[in-house]
């Protein structure tokens, strides 16, 4: 990442406009290759691990209990992260003083916001074809099909589903091994992604938005502290061991701006931590669609920033409805590029906040996406470990193993 910043800054300062354009458009090939390789693995990995996890959970009552607990936590953590973002943005007022005039004409942000209604979301949740869902890497649709498939398999009993469980378990281990090979490309992808943005925009973009970026990351760090504190209440001192083991997947998500890129490593580390593989395989994929704490911090922070920039004052009830709408609209779009921006573009016009305000954020969105991707991974890791402990399926790890993992 540091090499990417230095290289990008030098190219931006000393190269011609044509050279900058050629560099930025071509170096990102490394990032594209890495993300494509990761997405190649995601669909079979989610399907195999989630299906096996559900089948091994056994009775549908167990599946319903674990799933219910997971959803309660996901909703609670979303509300908490929204409140943290609101608290910091209200305290800091990063948009005050911009005094932007509300545009009379609609400005095209280039973001596709169609189908973001409740009806569109629910329709999009159900796949018309599992093959199509896997081809398009629609994680939520894969999760829905896998849950139906796993529950159907669990209802048949171990006598009938044991061979399928064994076969899918082998598939999941193969996918994890393939992921290990793919991760060798990660450093190059990180270098390319950072270098391209800095070469195009320059280091000045970080200085111009220092107040906004600083406040946003304060909100991100405060949310991390809240998650760790809640984790400590359940896991006690083990939460610090968990943080040490999640360090690598969190850094991968941060530097690549993709929580998907960290999914396989997160699954592996949670299993090493002592979480039941069945719980991990069941909860983690669902969390990737519903437990987007980083996106919630961003949406609350960014929507109020835009309102402040245009001197738009919202009442308490309007803010409450706006935050609820943002929370509901964000579910299930983790795989959509710039998903948080899409949610904002679809939601804020209903509250008379100009969608053109999103243009203020698009130039720095890559740096903001780094933070929200990282905390999404952390939030899902803490949630999975807490649920494993609550279900009595968190194994003790020998001290020497702990040292090796740290």
Short mmCIF file of C-alpha atoms in Angstrom, two decimals:
data_model
loop_
_atom_site.label_atom_id
_atom_site.label_comp_id
_atom_site.label_asym_id
_atom_site.label_seq_id
_atom_site.Cartn_x
_atom_site.Cartn_y
_atom_site.Cartn_z
CA UNK A 1 0.00 0.00 0.00
CA UNK A 2 2.84 2.40 0.88
CA UNK A 3 4.62 1.56 -2.37
CA UNK A 4 1.40 2.29 -4.25
CA UNK A 5 1.03 5.68 -2.55
CA UNK A 6 4.64 6.68 -3.32
CA UNK A 7 4.51 5.46 -6.92
CA UNK A 8 1.17 7.10 -7.57
CA UNK A 9 2.31 10.41 -6.07
CA UNK A 10 5.47 10.47 -8.18
CA UNK A 11 3.58 9.69 -11.39
CA UNK A 12 0.95 12.32 -10.59
CA UNK A 13 3.63 14.95 -9.93
CA UNK A 14 6.07 14.30 -12.76
CA UNK A 15 4.31 12.42 -15.56
CA UNK A 16 2.26 13.90 -18.39
CA UNK A 17 -1.54 13.66 -18.44
CA UNK A 18 -1.36 10.97 -21.13
CA UNK A 19 1.12 8.90 -19.12
CA UNK A 20 -1.04 9.20 -16.00
CA UNK A 21 -4.09 8.01 -17.91
CA UNK A 22 -2.23 5.08 -19.45
CA UNK A 23 -0.72 4.06 -16.10
CA UNK A 24 -3.99 4.31 -14.17
CA UNK A 25 -6.01 2.38 -16.73
CA UNK A 26 -3.45 -0.40 -17.19
CA UNK A 27 -2.06 -0.96 -13.68
CA UNK A 28 -5.56 -1.73 -12.39
CA UNK A 29 -5.42 -4.91 -14.48
CA UNK A 30 -3.62 -6.51 -11.52
CA UNK A 31 -6.46 -5.54 -9.18
CA UNK A 32 -9.07 -6.74 -11.66
CA UNK A 33 -7.33 -10.12 -12.01
CA UNK A 34 -7.16 -10.57 -8.24
CA UNK A 35 -10.81 -9.66 -7.65
CA UNK A 36 -11.91 -11.88 -10.53
CA UNK A 37 -9.96 -14.79 -9.06
CA UNK A 38 -11.58 -14.22 -5.67
CA UNK A 39 -15.06 -13.99 -7.21
CA UNK A 40 -14.31 -17.21 -9.09
CA UNK A 41 -13.96 -18.95 -5.73
CA UNK A 42 -16.78 -17.23 -3.79
CA UNK A 43 -19.85 -18.93 -5.33
CA UNK A 44 -18.76 -22.59 -4.94
CA UNK A 45 -17.22 -21.81 -1.53
CA UNK A 46 -20.38 -20.15 -0.14
CA UNK A 47 -22.65 -22.86 -1.54
CA UNK A 48 -20.56 -25.78 -0.28
CA UNK A 49 -19.75 -24.41 3.18
CA UNK A 50 -23.24 -23.02 3.87
CA UNK A 51 -25.02 -26.19 2.69
CA UNK A 52 -22.72 -28.45 4.73
CA UNK A 53 -23.08 -26.21 7.76
CA UNK A 54 -26.88 -26.33 7.63
CA UNK A 55 -27.01 -30.09 7.06
CA UNK A 56 -24.66 -30.73 9.98
CA UNK A 57 -26.70 -28.48 12.27
CA UNK A 58 -29.31 -31.21 12.04
CA UNK A 59 -32.86 -30.37 13.05
CA UNK A 60 -34.65 -27.43 11.48
CA UNK A 61 -35.33 -26.09 14.99
CA UNK A 62 -31.57 -25.69 15.50
CA UNK A 63 -31.24 -23.96 12.15
CA UNK A 64 -34.07 -21.59 13.01
CA UNK A 65 -32.63 -20.82 16.45
CA UNK A 66 -29.14 -20.02 15.16
CA UNK A 67 -30.51 -18.05 12.22
CA UNK A 68 -32.83 -16.08 14.51
CA UNK A 69 -30.00 -15.18 16.88
CA UNK A 70 -27.85 -14.14 13.93
CA UNK A 71 -30.54 -11.81 12.53
CA UNK A 72 -31.17 -10.22 15.95
CA UNK A 73 -27.46 -9.46 16.24
CA UNK A 74 -27.18 -8.20 12.65
CA UNK A 75 -30.06 -5.76 13.13
CA UNK A 76 -28.75 -4.62 16.52
CA UNK A 77 -25.23 -4.03 15.20
CA UNK A 78 -26.63 -2.10 12.21
CA UNK A 79 -28.58 0.20 14.54
CA UNK A 80 -25.52 0.71 16.77
CA UNK A 81 -23.27 1.56 13.83
CA UNK A 82 -25.82 4.02 12.44
CA UNK A 83 -26.01 5.75 15.83
CA UNK A 84 -22.21 6.00 16.02
CA UNK A 85 -22.03 7.56 12.55
CA UNK A 86 -24.81 10.01 13.43
CA UNK A 87 -23.14 10.95 16.70
CA UNK A 88 -19.77 11.78 15.11
CA UNK A 89 -21.17 13.63 12.07
CA UNK A 90 -23.49 15.69 14.29
CA UNK A 91 -20.63 16.49 16.67
CA UNK A 92 -18.13 17.36 13.94
CA UNK A 93 -20.37 18.98 11.25
CA UNK A 94 -17.88 18.31 8.40
CA UNK A 95 -20.29 19.70 5.78
CA UNK A 96 -20.91 23.01 7.51
CA UNK A 97 -19.40 26.00 5.78
CA UNK A 98 -19.59 24.57 2.25
CA UNK A 99 -22.90 26.41 1.71
CA UNK A 100 -23.61 24.73 -1.62
CA UNK A 101 -26.56 25.87 -3.69
CA UNK A 102 -29.21 23.22 -4.29
CA UNK A 103 -29.00 22.34 -8.00
CA UNK A 104 -32.11 22.99 -10.04
CA UNK A 105 -31.32 20.36 -12.64
CA UNK A 106 -30.89 16.64 -12.02
CA UNK A 107 -27.27 15.60 -12.14
CA UNK A 108 -26.41 12.14 -13.46
CA UNK A 109 -24.01 10.49 -11.00
CA UNK A 110 -23.51 7.45 -13.20
CA UNK A 111 -24.92 5.14 -10.53
CA UNK A 112 -27.65 2.65 -11.36
CA UNK A 113 -30.33 3.05 -8.68
CA UNK A 114 -33.22 1.20 -10.25
CA UNK A 115 -34.77 -1.69 -8.36
CA UNK A 116 -33.91 -0.30 -4.94
CA UNK A 117 -37.51 -0.32 -3.74
CA UNK A 118 -38.70 -2.87 -1.17
CA UNK A 119 -40.49 -4.77 -3.93
CA UNK A 120 -37.36 -4.75 -6.08
CA UNK A 121 -35.20 -5.92 -3.17
CA UNK A 122 -37.50 -8.82 -2.26
CA UNK A 123 -37.81 -9.88 -5.90
CA UNK A 124 -34.05 -9.74 -6.33
CA UNK A 125 -33.54 -11.91 -3.25
CA UNK A 126 -35.09 -14.99 -4.86
CA UNK A 127 -33.00 -16.48 -7.69
CA UNK A 128 -34.70 -17.54 -10.87
CA UNK A 129 -31.74 -19.84 -11.51
CA UNK A 130 -28.97 -20.89 -9.15
CA UNK A 131 -26.68 -21.21 -12.17
CA UNK A 132 -27.41 -17.60 -13.09
CA UNK A 133 -26.91 -16.46 -9.49
CA UNK A 134 -23.51 -18.18 -9.36
CA UNK A 135 -22.55 -16.79 -12.77
CA UNK A 136 -23.34 -13.25 -11.59
CA UNK A 137 -21.91 -13.84 -8.10
CA UNK A 138 -25.16 -12.78 -6.43
CA UNK A 139 -24.23 -13.74 -2.88
CA UNK A 140 -27.66 -13.16 -1.35
CA UNK A 141 -29.36 -15.33 -3.99
CA UNK A 142 -26.76 -18.07 -3.46
CA UNK A 143 -27.38 -17.86 0.29
CA UNK A 144 -31.15 -18.20 -0.19
CA UNK A 145 -30.81 -21.24 -2.47
CA UNK A 146 -28.18 -22.84 -0.19
CA UNK A 147 -30.45 -22.42 2.83
CA UNK A 148 -33.37 -24.12 1.06
CA UNK A 149 -31.06 -26.84 -0.25
CA UNK A 150 -29.43 -27.38 3.15
CA UNK A 151 -32.72 -27.44 5.07
CA UNK A 152 -34.13 -29.91 2.55
CA UNK A 153 -31.06 -32.10 2.93
CA UNK A 154 -31.17 -31.89 6.74
CA UNK A 155 -34.80 -33.02 6.76
CA UNK A 156 -33.82 -36.28 5.00
CA UNK A 157 -31.66 -37.37 7.92
CA UNK A 158 -28.00 -38.32 8.15
CA UNK A 159 -28.57 -41.71 6.55
CA UNK A 160 -29.43 -40.12 3.20
CA UNK A 161 -27.42 -36.89 3.19
CA UNK A 162 -24.09 -38.20 4.57
CA UNK A 163 -22.53 -38.89 1.11
CA UNK A 164 -23.53 -35.43 -0.16
CA UNK A 165 -22.23 -33.74 2.98
CA UNK A 166 -18.90 -35.54 2.58
CA UNK A 167 -18.63 -34.56 -1.10
CA UNK A 168 -19.47 -30.89 -0.49
CA UNK A 169 -17.04 -30.81 2.43
CA UNK A 170 -14.29 -31.91 0.06
CA UNK A 171 -15.35 -29.18 -2.40
CA UNK A 172 -15.12 -26.52 0.33
CA UNK A 173 -11.62 -27.64 1.32
CA UNK A 174 -10.51 -27.58 -2.33
CA UNK A 175 -11.88 -24.04 -2.70
CA UNK A 176 -9.98 -22.94 0.42
CA UNK A 177 -6.79 -24.43 -1.02
CA UNK A 178 -7.38 -22.59 -4.32
CA UNK A 179 -7.92 -19.39 -2.32
CA UNK A 180 -4.51 -19.85 -0.75
CA UNK A 181 -2.98 -19.78 -4.23
CA UNK A 182 -5.01 -16.72 -5.21
CA UNK A 183 -3.85 -14.79 -2.14
CA UNK A 184 -0.31 -14.72 -3.52
CA UNK A 185 -1.57 -12.09 -5.98
CA UNK A 186 -2.99 -9.87 -3.20
CA UNK A 187 0.10 -7.65 -2.63
CA UNK A 188 0.28 -6.78 -6.32
CA UNK A 189 -3.45 -6.04 -6.41
CA UNK A 190 -3.15 -3.75 -3.38
CA UNK A 191 -0.22 -1.87 -4.95
CA UNK A 192 -2.12 -1.42 -8.23
CA UNK A 193 -5.37 -0.21 -6.64
CA UNK A 194 -3.71 2.46 -4.46
CA UNK A 195 -1.24 3.56 -7.14
CA UNK A 196 -4.00 4.09 -9.72
CA UNK A 197 -6.12 6.30 -7.44
CA UNK A 198 -3.20 8.44 -6.23
CA UNK A 199 -1.76 8.82 -9.74
CA UNK A 200 -5.11 10.11 -11.02
CA UNK A 201 -6.23 12.26 -8.09
CA UNK A 202 -2.94 13.12 -6.36
CA UNK A 203 -2.24 13.28 -2.63
CA UNK A 204 -4.12 16.57 -2.51
CA UNK A 205 -7.44 14.77 -2.55
CA UNK A 206 -6.66 13.41 0.90
CA UNK A 207 -5.83 16.88 2.21
CA UNK A 208 -8.90 18.56 0.71
CA UNK A 209 -11.21 16.10 2.42
CA UNK A 210 -9.11 15.69 5.57
CA UNK A 211 -11.95 16.80 7.88
CA UNK A 212 -14.49 14.44 6.33
CA UNK A 213 -12.11 11.47 6.09
CA UNK A 214 -10.82 12.07 9.62
CA UNK A 215 -14.31 12.22 11.12
CA UNK A 216 -15.40 9.17 9.14
CA UNK A 217 -12.48 7.08 10.38
CA UNK A 218 -13.08 8.26 13.95
CA UNK A 219 -16.61 6.86 13.54
CA UNK A 220 -15.18 3.63 12.10
CA UNK A 221 -12.74 3.22 15.00
CA UNK A 222 -15.42 4.03 17.57
CA UNK A 223 -17.67 1.39 15.99
CA UNK A 224 -14.78 -1.10 16.20
CA UNK A 225 -14.44 -0.30 19.91
CA UNK A 226 -18.16 -0.89 20.43
CA UNK A 227 -17.98 -4.25 18.61
CA UNK A 228 -14.93 -5.34 20.60
CA UNK A 229 -16.57 -4.25 23.87
CA UNK A 230 -19.67 -6.31 23.07
CA UNK A 231 -17.44 -9.20 22.06
CA UNK A 232 -15.57 -8.93 25.36
CA UNK A 233 -18.85 -9.25 27.27
CA UNK A 234 -19.35 -12.67 25.67
CA UNK A 235 -15.86 -13.95 24.82
CA UNK A 236 -13.93 -12.28 27.67
CA UNK A 237 -10.15 -12.18 27.01
CA UNK A 238 -10.52 -14.47 24.00
CA UNK A 239 -11.78 -11.48 22.03
CA UNK A 240 -8.18 -10.16 21.84
CA UNK A 241 -6.98 -13.49 20.45
CA UNK A 242 -9.80 -13.25 17.92
CA UNK A 243 -8.66 -9.76 16.87
CA UNK A 244 -5.13 -11.06 16.34
CA UNK A 245 -6.38 -13.87 14.12
CA UNK A 246 -8.68 -11.58 12.11
CA UNK A 247 -5.86 -9.11 11.46
CA UNK A 248 -4.91 -10.58 8.07
CA UNK A 249 -8.41 -10.77 6.54
CA UNK A 250 -9.21 -7.27 7.86
CA UNK A 251 -6.04 -5.89 6.24
CA UNK A 252 -6.87 -7.65 2.96
CA UNK A 253 -10.35 -6.09 3.01
CA UNK A 254 -8.91 -2.67 3.90
CA UNK A 255 -6.24 -2.55 1.22
CA UNK A 256 -8.33 -4.06 -1.59
CA UNK A 257 -11.58 -2.25 -0.61
CA UNK A 258 -13.36 -5.59 -0.92
CA UNK A 259 -14.83 -7.60 1.95
CA UNK A 260 -15.39 -10.43 -0.53
CA UNK A 261 -11.63 -10.74 -0.97
CA UNK A 262 -11.31 -11.51 2.74
CA UNK A 263 -14.15 -14.06 2.95
CA UNK A 264 -12.12 -17.28 2.54
CA UNK A 265 -9.40 -16.17 4.98
CA UNK A 266 -12.02 -15.04 7.51
CA UNK A 267 -13.71 -18.44 7.36
CA UNK A 268 -10.37 -20.19 7.86
CA UNK A 269 -9.30 -18.01 10.80
CA UNK A 270 -12.63 -18.34 12.62
CA UNK A 271 -12.35 -22.12 12.39
CA UNK A 272 -8.80 -21.96 13.78
CA UNK A 273 -10.06 -19.71 16.58
CA UNK A 274 -12.24 -22.58 17.73
CA UNK A 275 -15.63 -21.69 16.25
CA UNK A 276 -17.77 -24.58 15.12
CA UNK A 277 -17.26 -24.99 11.38
CA UNK A 278 -21.01 -25.58 11.04
CA UNK A 279 -21.79 -22.26 12.74
CA UNK A 280 -19.15 -20.41 10.73
CA UNK A 281 -20.36 -21.88 7.45
CA UNK A 282 -23.94 -20.92 8.29
CA UNK A 283 -23.54 -17.46 9.86
CA UNK A 284 -20.69 -15.91 7.86
CA UNK A 285 -22.34 -15.97 4.39
CA UNK A 286 -25.55 -14.51 5.85
CA UNK A 287 -23.50 -11.82 7.57
CA UNK A 288 -21.99 -10.79 4.25
CA UNK A 289 -25.47 -9.84 3.07
CA UNK A 290 -27.04 -8.50 6.27
CA UNK A 291 -24.26 -7.46 8.68
CA UNK A 292 -22.79 -4.45 6.88
CA UNK A 293 -21.81 -2.34 9.89
CA UNK A 294 -19.22 -0.37 7.90
CA UNK A 295 -21.74 0.52 5.23
CA UNK A 296 -24.16 1.68 7.94
CA UNK A 297 -21.55 4.01 9.45
CA UNK A 298 -20.81 5.36 5.98
CA UNK A 299 -24.44 5.85 4.96
CA UNK A 300 -25.39 7.72 8.13
CA UNK A 301 -22.21 9.84 8.04
CA UNK A 302 -22.37 10.62 4.30
CA UNK A 303 -26.10 11.40 4.11
CA UNK A 304 -25.85 13.92 6.96
CA UNK A 305 -22.66 15.40 5.45
CA UNK A 306 -24.48 16.06 2.17
CA UNK A 307 -27.43 17.60 4.02
CA UNK A 308 -25.05 19.86 5.96
CA UNK A 309 -23.25 20.87 2.76
CA UNK A 310 -26.56 22.09 1.25
CA UNK A 311 -27.74 23.62 4.56
CA UNK A 312 -30.70 21.22 4.69
CA UNK A 313 -32.07 20.80 8.20
CA UNK A 314 -33.84 17.54 9.00
CA UNK A 315 -36.11 16.99 11.97
CA UNK A 316 -35.52 14.15 14.43
CA UNK A 317 -38.33 12.10 12.88
CA UNK A 318 -37.00 12.68 9.36
CA UNK A 319 -33.51 11.57 10.42
CA UNK A 320 -34.96 8.45 12.08
CA UNK A 321 -36.92 7.49 8.96
CA UNK A 322 -33.91 8.23 6.73
CA UNK A 323 -31.64 5.97 8.81
CA UNK A 324 -34.24 3.17 8.84
CA UNK A 325 -34.62 3.44 5.07
CA UNK A 326 -30.86 3.34 4.56
CA UNK A 327 -30.58 0.26 6.79
CA UNK A 328 -33.29 -1.65 4.90
CA UNK A 329 -32.02 -0.58 1.47
CA UNK A 330 -28.48 -1.73 2.22
CA UNK A 331 -29.33 -5.36 2.88
CA UNK A 332 -28.22 -7.83 0.27
CA UNK A 333 -26.16 -5.61 -2.02
CA UNK A 334 -22.69 -6.36 -0.65
CA UNK A 335 -21.52 -7.56 -4.06
CA UNK A 336 -22.67 -4.43 -5.92
CA UNK A 337 -19.78 -2.13 -6.87
CA UNK A 338 -19.96 1.10 -4.85
CA UNK A 339 -22.98 -0.37 -3.08
CA UNK A 340 -23.05 2.29 -0.34
CA UNK A 341 -23.13 5.06 -2.95
CA UNK A 342 -25.95 3.25 -4.75
CA UNK A 343 -27.95 3.06 -1.52
CA UNK A 344 -27.42 6.79 -0.92
CA UNK A 345 -28.37 7.71 -4.49
CA UNK A 346 -31.58 5.71 -4.22
CA UNK A 347 -32.57 6.96 -0.76
CA UNK A 348 -31.66 10.60 -0.13
CA UNK A 349 -33.79 12.17 -2.93
CA UNK A 350 -36.90 11.03 -1.02
CA UNK A 351 -35.81 13.38 1.81
CA UNK A 352 -35.18 16.37 -0.52
CA UNK A 353 -31.42 15.93 -0.30
CA UNK A 354 -29.85 16.47 -3.77
CA UNK A 355 -28.42 13.29 -5.23
CA UNK A 356 -25.80 15.53 -6.87
CA UNK A 357 -24.19 15.73 -3.43
CA UNK A 358 -22.85 12.22 -4.00
CA UNK A 359 -20.44 13.76 -6.51
CA UNK A 360 -18.70 15.33 -3.51
CA UNK A 361 -17.79 11.85 -2.30
CA UNK A 362 -17.10 9.91 -5.47
CA UNK A 363 -13.50 11.12 -5.76
CA UNK A 364 -12.57 9.82 -2.30
CA UNK A 365 -14.93 6.84 -2.23
CA UNK A 366 -12.05 4.39 -2.66
CA UNK A 367 -10.46 5.56 0.61
CA UNK A 368 -13.81 5.46 2.39
CA UNK A 369 -14.57 2.00 1.00
CA UNK A 370 -11.34 0.73 2.54
CA UNK A 371 -12.61 1.47 6.04
CA UNK A 372 -16.13 0.15 5.59
CA UNK A 373 -14.88 -3.08 3.97
CA UNK A 374 -12.47 -3.72 6.84
CA UNK A 375 -15.03 -3.17 9.60
CA UNK A 376 -17.58 -5.31 7.74
CA UNK A 377 -15.13 -8.20 8.01
CA UNK A 378 -14.43 -7.48 11.68
CA UNK A 379 -18.14 -7.23 12.48
CA UNK A 380 -18.90 -10.56 10.83
CA UNK A 381 -15.98 -12.24 12.59
CA UNK A 382 -17.02 -11.01 16.05
CA UNK A 383 -20.67 -11.92 15.41
CA UNK A 384 -19.79 -15.47 14.33
CA UNK A 385 -17.52 -16.05 17.34
CA UNK A 386 -20.18 -14.73 19.74
CA UNK A 387 -22.85 -16.99 18.26
CA UNK A 388 -20.55 -20.01 18.43
CA UNK A 389 -19.93 -19.28 22.11
CA UNK A 390 -23.64 -18.75 22.77
CA UNK A 391 -24.44 -22.10 21.16
CA UNK A 392 -21.78 -23.81 23.29
CA UNK A 393 -19.76 -24.67 20.17
CA UNK A 394 -16.60 -22.65 20.78
CA UNK A 395 -13.68 -25.05 21.30
CA UNK A 396 -10.77 -24.40 23.65
CA UNK A 397 -7.45 -23.93 21.85
CA UNK A 398 -4.15 -25.14 23.29
CA UNK A 399 -1.71 -22.35 24.31
CA UNK A 400 0.97 -23.43 21.80
CA UNK A 401 -1.60 -23.32 18.99
CA UNK A 402 -2.60 -19.82 20.07
CA UNK A 403 1.03 -18.71 19.86
CA UNK A 404 1.37 -20.16 16.36
CA UNK A 405 -1.77 -18.37 15.16
CA UNK A 406 -0.74 -15.05 16.71
#
